[in-house]
Amino acid sequence: MEQQFDLSGEVAVVTGASRGIGRAIAIGLGSAGATVVPTARTKSDLEETVSQVEAAGGTGLAISSDVSEEESVDELFERTVEEFGGVDILVNNAGMNPESALGKPETIEIERFDQTLAVNLRGAFLCAQKAAEYLQDGDGGAIVNIASVAGLVGLPRQHPYVASKHGLVGVTKSMALDWAPDVRVNAIAPGYVETEFIDEALESDSIRQSLLDQTPLDRFAAPEEMAGPAVFLASEAGSYVTGSCLTVDGGWPSK
């Protein structure tokens, strides 16, 4: 069983890996033996991720990139292949849900809608396109898209984010069909995770308690709790899983 989760010799690119869920997944992949390329826009934060990957026993290389820019994504994968000879795993975790994109539908500026989809959906699709070129050249590989419970149900005042995550779940299923059997494509739909991403919302005691009341496990997740599912879907342990969206939500009523 241990061998099924072993990622030794695999090269993994993790977007949005400068903090939170992305950093935790990068560390988890590294501890399973993978060489990890964490990427985000801020290089200094990525260096801390690499330090933690190496402390967990893995190997890492920080490469800054902007997933919403095609040239930047091209450079990310070209440099990764130049350094390590290929790509075996892609984790699409880069995401945003800015306060300026929150509100009732009639109040959302279309520029904020476009900005959110450019990172959360278009960026993930673009990275998958580029990664597939290399994944298909090898012995096959795995793509893991980090969606959200917001990709499975409606949430008030979060319309661009909900649209982007529903879209990400959808393209996960369609890419899995087109790239099988060479590349497995799956998604993870986290519930509420204690990260900087949701810190502002959780400052309100009433909102925090309301969310906890809807979570049967009666707590929010730690970022590290997303690493195990990601390793499972990226490894041979998940070799017969593709086109699936794994909810990791503490029982949130999202199904």
Short mmCIF file of C-alpha atoms in Angstrom, two decimals:
data_model
loop_
_atom_site.label_atom_id
_atom_site.label_comp_id
_atom_site.label_asym_id
_atom_site.label_seq_id
_atom_site.Cartn_x
_atom_site.Cartn_y
_atom_site.Cartn_z
CA MET A 1 0.00 0.00 0.00
CA GLU A 2 2.84 2.40 0.78
CA GLN A 3 4.18 1.94 -2.74
CA GLN A 4 0.85 3.01 -4.24
CA PHE A 5 1.21 6.45 -2.64
CA ASP A 6 4.91 6.76 -3.47
CA LEU A 7 5.63 9.65 -5.85
CA SER A 8 9.39 9.15 -6.08
CA GLY A 9 10.69 10.23 -9.47
CA GLU A 10 7.56 12.25 -10.26
CA VAL A 11 7.69 15.97 -11.08
CA ALA A 12 4.76 18.02 -9.78
CA VAL A 13 3.82 21.61 -10.59
CA VAL A 14 1.57 23.27 -7.99
CA THR A 15 0.04 26.67 -8.76
CA GLY A 16 -0.95 29.10 -6.05
CA ALA A 17 1.62 27.42 -3.79
CA SER A 18 2.92 30.44 -1.90
CA ARG A 19 0.62 29.82 1.07
CA GLY A 20 -2.47 28.02 2.36
CA ILE A 21 -3.83 24.98 0.54
CA GLY A 22 -1.30 25.21 -2.28
CA ARG A 23 1.66 25.24 0.08
CA ALA A 24 0.23 22.34 2.10
CA ILE A 25 -0.29 20.25 -1.05
CA ALA A 26 3.23 21.05 -2.29
CA ILE A 27 4.64 19.84 1.03
CA GLY A 28 2.47 16.72 0.93
CA LEU A 29 3.60 15.82 -2.59
CA GLY A 30 7.21 16.39 -1.58
CA SER A 31 6.89 14.18 1.48
CA ALA A 32 5.52 11.45 -0.81
CA GLY A 33 8.72 11.66 -2.84
CA ALA A 34 7.87 14.05 -5.67
CA THR A 35 10.08 16.82 -7.00
CA VAL A 36 7.86 19.85 -6.55
CA VAL A 37 7.75 23.10 -8.51
CA PRO A 38 5.62 25.53 -6.48
CA THR A 39 4.55 28.56 -8.46
CA ALA A 40 2.76 31.84 -7.77
CA ARG A 41 3.37 35.49 -8.53
CA THR A 42 5.46 36.26 -5.43
CA LYS A 43 8.87 34.58 -5.54
CA SER A 44 9.84 35.32 -1.92
CA ASP A 45 6.82 33.44 -0.55
CA LEU A 46 7.57 30.49 -2.82
CA GLU A 47 11.05 30.15 -1.35
CA GLU A 48 9.44 29.47 2.04
CA THR A 49 7.31 26.77 0.42
CA VAL A 50 10.44 25.17 -1.06
CA SER A 51 12.12 25.24 2.36
CA GLN A 52 9.18 23.39 3.87
CA VAL A 53 9.07 20.88 0.99
CA GLU A 54 12.74 20.13 1.57
CA ALA A 55 12.22 19.90 5.33
CA ALA A 56 9.59 17.23 4.60
CA GLY A 57 12.16 15.23 2.62
CA GLY A 58 11.31 16.40 -0.88
CA THR A 59 13.04 18.45 -3.57
CA GLY A 60 11.69 21.79 -4.74
CA LEU A 61 12.30 24.66 -7.13
CA ALA A 62 10.38 27.94 -6.92
CA ILE A 63 9.32 29.47 -10.24
CA SER A 64 7.21 32.63 -10.22
CA SER A 65 4.43 32.85 -12.79
CA ASP A 66 1.03 34.39 -13.48
CA VAL A 67 -1.46 31.73 -14.57
CA SER A 68 -3.64 34.31 -16.30
CA GLU A 69 -0.81 35.13 -18.76
CA GLU A 70 -0.15 32.56 -21.49
CA GLU A 71 3.49 33.56 -21.98
CA SER A 72 4.15 33.20 -18.26
CA VAL A 73 2.56 29.72 -18.22
CA ASP A 74 4.66 28.71 -21.24
CA GLU A 75 7.82 29.79 -19.43
CA LEU A 76 6.77 27.90 -16.28
CA PHE A 77 6.49 24.56 -18.03
CA GLU A 78 9.47 25.10 -20.33
CA ARG A 79 11.72 25.83 -17.37
CA THR A 80 10.31 22.91 -15.37
CA VAL A 81 11.04 20.50 -18.23
CA GLU A 82 14.47 22.05 -18.75
CA GLU A 83 15.34 21.53 -15.07
CA PHE A 84 13.74 18.14 -14.44
CA GLY A 85 13.10 16.53 -17.83
CA GLY A 86 9.31 16.43 -17.73
CA VAL A 87 6.06 16.98 -15.86
CA ASP A 88 4.02 14.16 -14.29
CA ILE A 89 1.55 15.98 -12.02
CA LEU A 90 -0.22 19.32 -12.16
CA VAL A 91 -2.19 20.73 -9.24
CA ASN A 92 -4.26 23.76 -10.26
CA ASN A 93 -4.73 25.61 -7.00
CA ALA A 94 -4.29 29.29 -7.95
CA GLY A 95 -7.47 31.15 -7.12
CA MET A 96 -8.99 34.41 -5.99
CA ASN A 97 -12.25 35.71 -4.55
CA PRO A 98 -11.62 39.43 -4.02
CA GLU A 99 -13.90 41.57 -1.91
CA SER A 100 -14.48 43.77 -4.95
CA ALA A 101 -16.14 40.79 -6.68
CA LEU A 102 -18.63 40.17 -3.87
CA GLY A 103 -22.22 41.38 -3.78
CA LYS A 104 -25.61 40.99 -5.38
CA PRO A 105 -25.54 40.17 -9.10
CA GLU A 106 -26.57 43.66 -10.17
CA THR A 107 -23.69 45.26 -8.24
CA ILE A 108 -20.83 43.17 -9.64
CA GLU A 109 -18.58 45.06 -12.06
CA ILE A 110 -17.99 42.89 -15.11
CA GLU A 111 -14.25 43.61 -14.89
CA ARG A 112 -14.17 41.93 -11.47
CA PHE A 113 -16.12 38.97 -12.89
CA ASP A 114 -13.64 38.63 -15.73
CA GLN A 115 -10.66 38.97 -13.38
CA THR A 116 -11.87 36.14 -11.15
CA LEU A 117 -12.54 33.78 -14.05
CA ALA A 118 -9.19 34.68 -15.64
CA VAL A 119 -7.36 33.16 -12.67
CA ASN A 120 -9.71 30.51 -11.30
CA LEU A 121 -10.96 29.00 -14.56
CA ARG A 122 -9.07 30.27 -17.59
CA GLY A 123 -5.75 30.02 -15.72
CA ALA A 124 -6.40 26.43 -14.65
CA PHE A 125 -7.47 25.48 -18.18
CA LEU A 126 -4.40 27.15 -19.66
CA CYS A 127 -2.06 25.33 -17.26
CA ALA A 128 -3.79 22.04 -18.04
CA GLN A 129 -3.34 22.63 -21.78
CA LYS A 130 0.37 23.28 -21.40
CA ALA A 131 0.92 20.46 -18.92
CA ALA A 132 -0.88 17.95 -21.14
CA GLU A 133 1.78 18.39 -23.83
CA TYR A 134 4.33 16.93 -21.43
CA LEU A 135 2.06 14.55 -19.51
CA GLN A 136 1.12 12.79 -22.75
CA ASP A 137 4.77 12.53 -23.81
CA GLY A 138 5.62 10.46 -20.75
CA ASP A 139 3.94 7.46 -19.18
CA GLY A 140 0.81 9.44 -18.52
CA GLY A 141 0.12 11.66 -15.59
CA ALA A 142 -2.41 13.32 -13.34
CA ILE A 143 -4.08 16.71 -13.07
CA VAL A 144 -5.76 17.71 -9.83
CA ASN A 145 -7.94 20.83 -9.94
CA ILE A 146 -8.71 22.50 -6.64
CA ALA A 147 -12.36 23.49 -6.96
CA SER A 148 -14.63 24.24 -3.99
CA VAL A 149 -18.00 23.42 -2.52
CA ALA A 150 -18.86 26.63 -4.38
CA GLY A 151 -18.45 24.57 -7.54
CA LEU A 152 -21.26 22.26 -6.44
CA VAL A 153 -23.85 24.56 -4.87
CA GLY A 154 -24.83 28.21 -5.00
CA LEU A 155 -23.45 30.64 -2.42
CA PRO A 156 -24.85 34.14 -1.94
CA ARG A 157 -22.85 37.23 -2.96
CA GLN A 158 -20.03 35.19 -4.53
CA HIS A 159 -21.19 34.99 -8.16
CA PRO A 160 -17.86 35.25 -10.02
CA TYR A 161 -16.25 32.75 -7.65
CA VAL A 162 -19.19 30.32 -7.88
CA ALA A 163 -19.19 30.59 -11.68
CA SER A 164 -15.46 29.92 -11.88
CA LYS A 165 -15.58 26.89 -9.60
CA HIS A 166 -18.63 25.37 -11.30
CA GLY A 167 -16.74 25.82 -14.56
CA LEU A 168 -13.64 24.16 -13.12
CA VAL A 169 -15.64 21.11 -12.03
CA GLY A 170 -17.17 20.94 -15.50
CA VAL A 171 -13.91 21.11 -17.44
CA THR A 172 -12.41 18.55 -15.07
CA LYS A 173 -15.02 16.09 -16.29
CA SER A 174 -14.66 17.01 -19.97
CA MET A 175 -10.85 16.97 -19.97
CA ALA A 176 -10.91 13.58 -18.27
CA LEU A 177 -12.92 12.22 -21.19
CA ASP A 178 -10.67 13.65 -23.90
CA TRP A 179 -7.34 12.77 -22.30
CA ALA A 180 -8.14 9.26 -21.07
CA PRO A 181 -6.43 6.88 -20.73
CA ASP A 182 -3.14 8.80 -20.79
CA VAL A 183 -3.93 11.57 -18.32
CA ARG A 184 -6.25 11.32 -15.34
CA VAL A 185 -8.05 14.55 -14.44
CA ASN A 186 -9.85 14.99 -11.12
CA ALA A 187 -10.93 17.76 -8.78
CA ILE A 188 -11.04 18.33 -5.05
CA ALA A 189 -13.85 20.45 -3.61
CA PRO A 190 -12.73 21.75 -0.21
CA GLY A 191 -15.17 23.15 2.25
CA TYR A 192 -14.09 26.02 4.49
CA VAL A 193 -10.37 25.86 5.24
CA GLU A 194 -8.57 28.03 7.80
CA THR A 195 -6.38 30.11 5.48
CA GLU A 196 -5.78 33.78 4.73
CA PHE A 197 -8.22 33.30 1.84
CA ILE A 198 -11.22 33.32 4.20
CA ASP A 199 -9.78 35.15 7.22
CA GLU A 200 -11.83 38.29 6.62
CA ALA A 201 -15.13 36.41 6.42
CA LEU A 202 -14.35 34.46 9.59
CA GLU A 203 -13.67 37.65 11.56
CA SER A 204 -17.44 37.89 11.98
CA ASP A 205 -18.52 35.69 14.88
CA SER A 206 -22.00 35.30 13.41
CA ILE A 207 -20.68 34.16 10.01
CA ARG A 208 -18.18 31.81 11.62
CA GLN A 209 -20.87 30.20 13.77
CA SER A 210 -23.31 29.96 10.86
CA LEU A 211 -20.74 28.08 8.78
CA LEU A 212 -19.87 25.80 11.66
CA ASP A 213 -23.55 25.05 12.20
CA GLN A 214 -23.72 23.76 8.62
CA THR A 215 -20.60 21.60 9.00
CA PRO A 216 -21.28 18.21 10.64
CA LEU A 217 -17.66 17.82 11.74
CA ASP A 218 -18.13 21.13 13.61
CA ARG A 219 -14.82 22.71 12.61
CA PHE A 220 -13.00 24.18 9.65
CA ALA A 221 -10.30 22.21 7.87
CA ALA A 222 -6.58 22.78 8.23
CA PRO A 223 -4.76 23.29 4.90
CA GLU A 224 -2.81 20.08 5.53
CA GLU A 225 -6.05 18.10 5.31
CA MET A 226 -6.15 18.79 1.56
CA ALA A 227 -2.71 17.23 1.01
CA GLY A 228 -3.75 13.60 1.52
CA PRO A 229 -6.57 13.72 -1.05
CA ALA A 230 -4.22 15.40 -3.53
CA VAL A 231 -1.54 12.72 -3.07
CA PHE A 232 -4.21 10.04 -3.49
CA LEU A 233 -5.49 11.48 -6.77
CA ALA A 234 -1.96 12.08 -8.10
CA SER A 235 -0.60 8.65 -7.22
CA GLU A 236 -1.12 5.05 -8.26
CA ALA A 237 -3.51 4.75 -5.32
CA GLY A 238 -5.99 6.67 -7.48
CA SER A 239 -5.09 4.92 -10.73
CA TYR A 240 -8.72 4.07 -11.59
CA VAL A 241 -10.13 7.47 -10.70
CA THR A 242 -10.72 10.10 -13.37
CA GLY A 243 -13.39 12.71 -14.05
CA SER A 244 -14.31 12.77 -10.36
CA CYS A 245 -14.78 15.60 -7.89
CA LEU A 246 -13.82 14.57 -4.37
CA THR A 247 -15.53 16.65 -1.69
CA VAL A 248 -13.38 17.30 1.38
CA ASP A 249 -15.80 19.46 3.25
CA GLY A 250 -16.49 18.09 6.72
CA GLY A 251 -19.93 16.95 5.61
CA TRP A 252 -21.04 20.34 4.27
CA PRO A 253 -24.39 19.86 2.46
CA SER A 254 -22.86 20.27 -0.98
CA LYS A 255 -23.85 17.05 -2.74
#
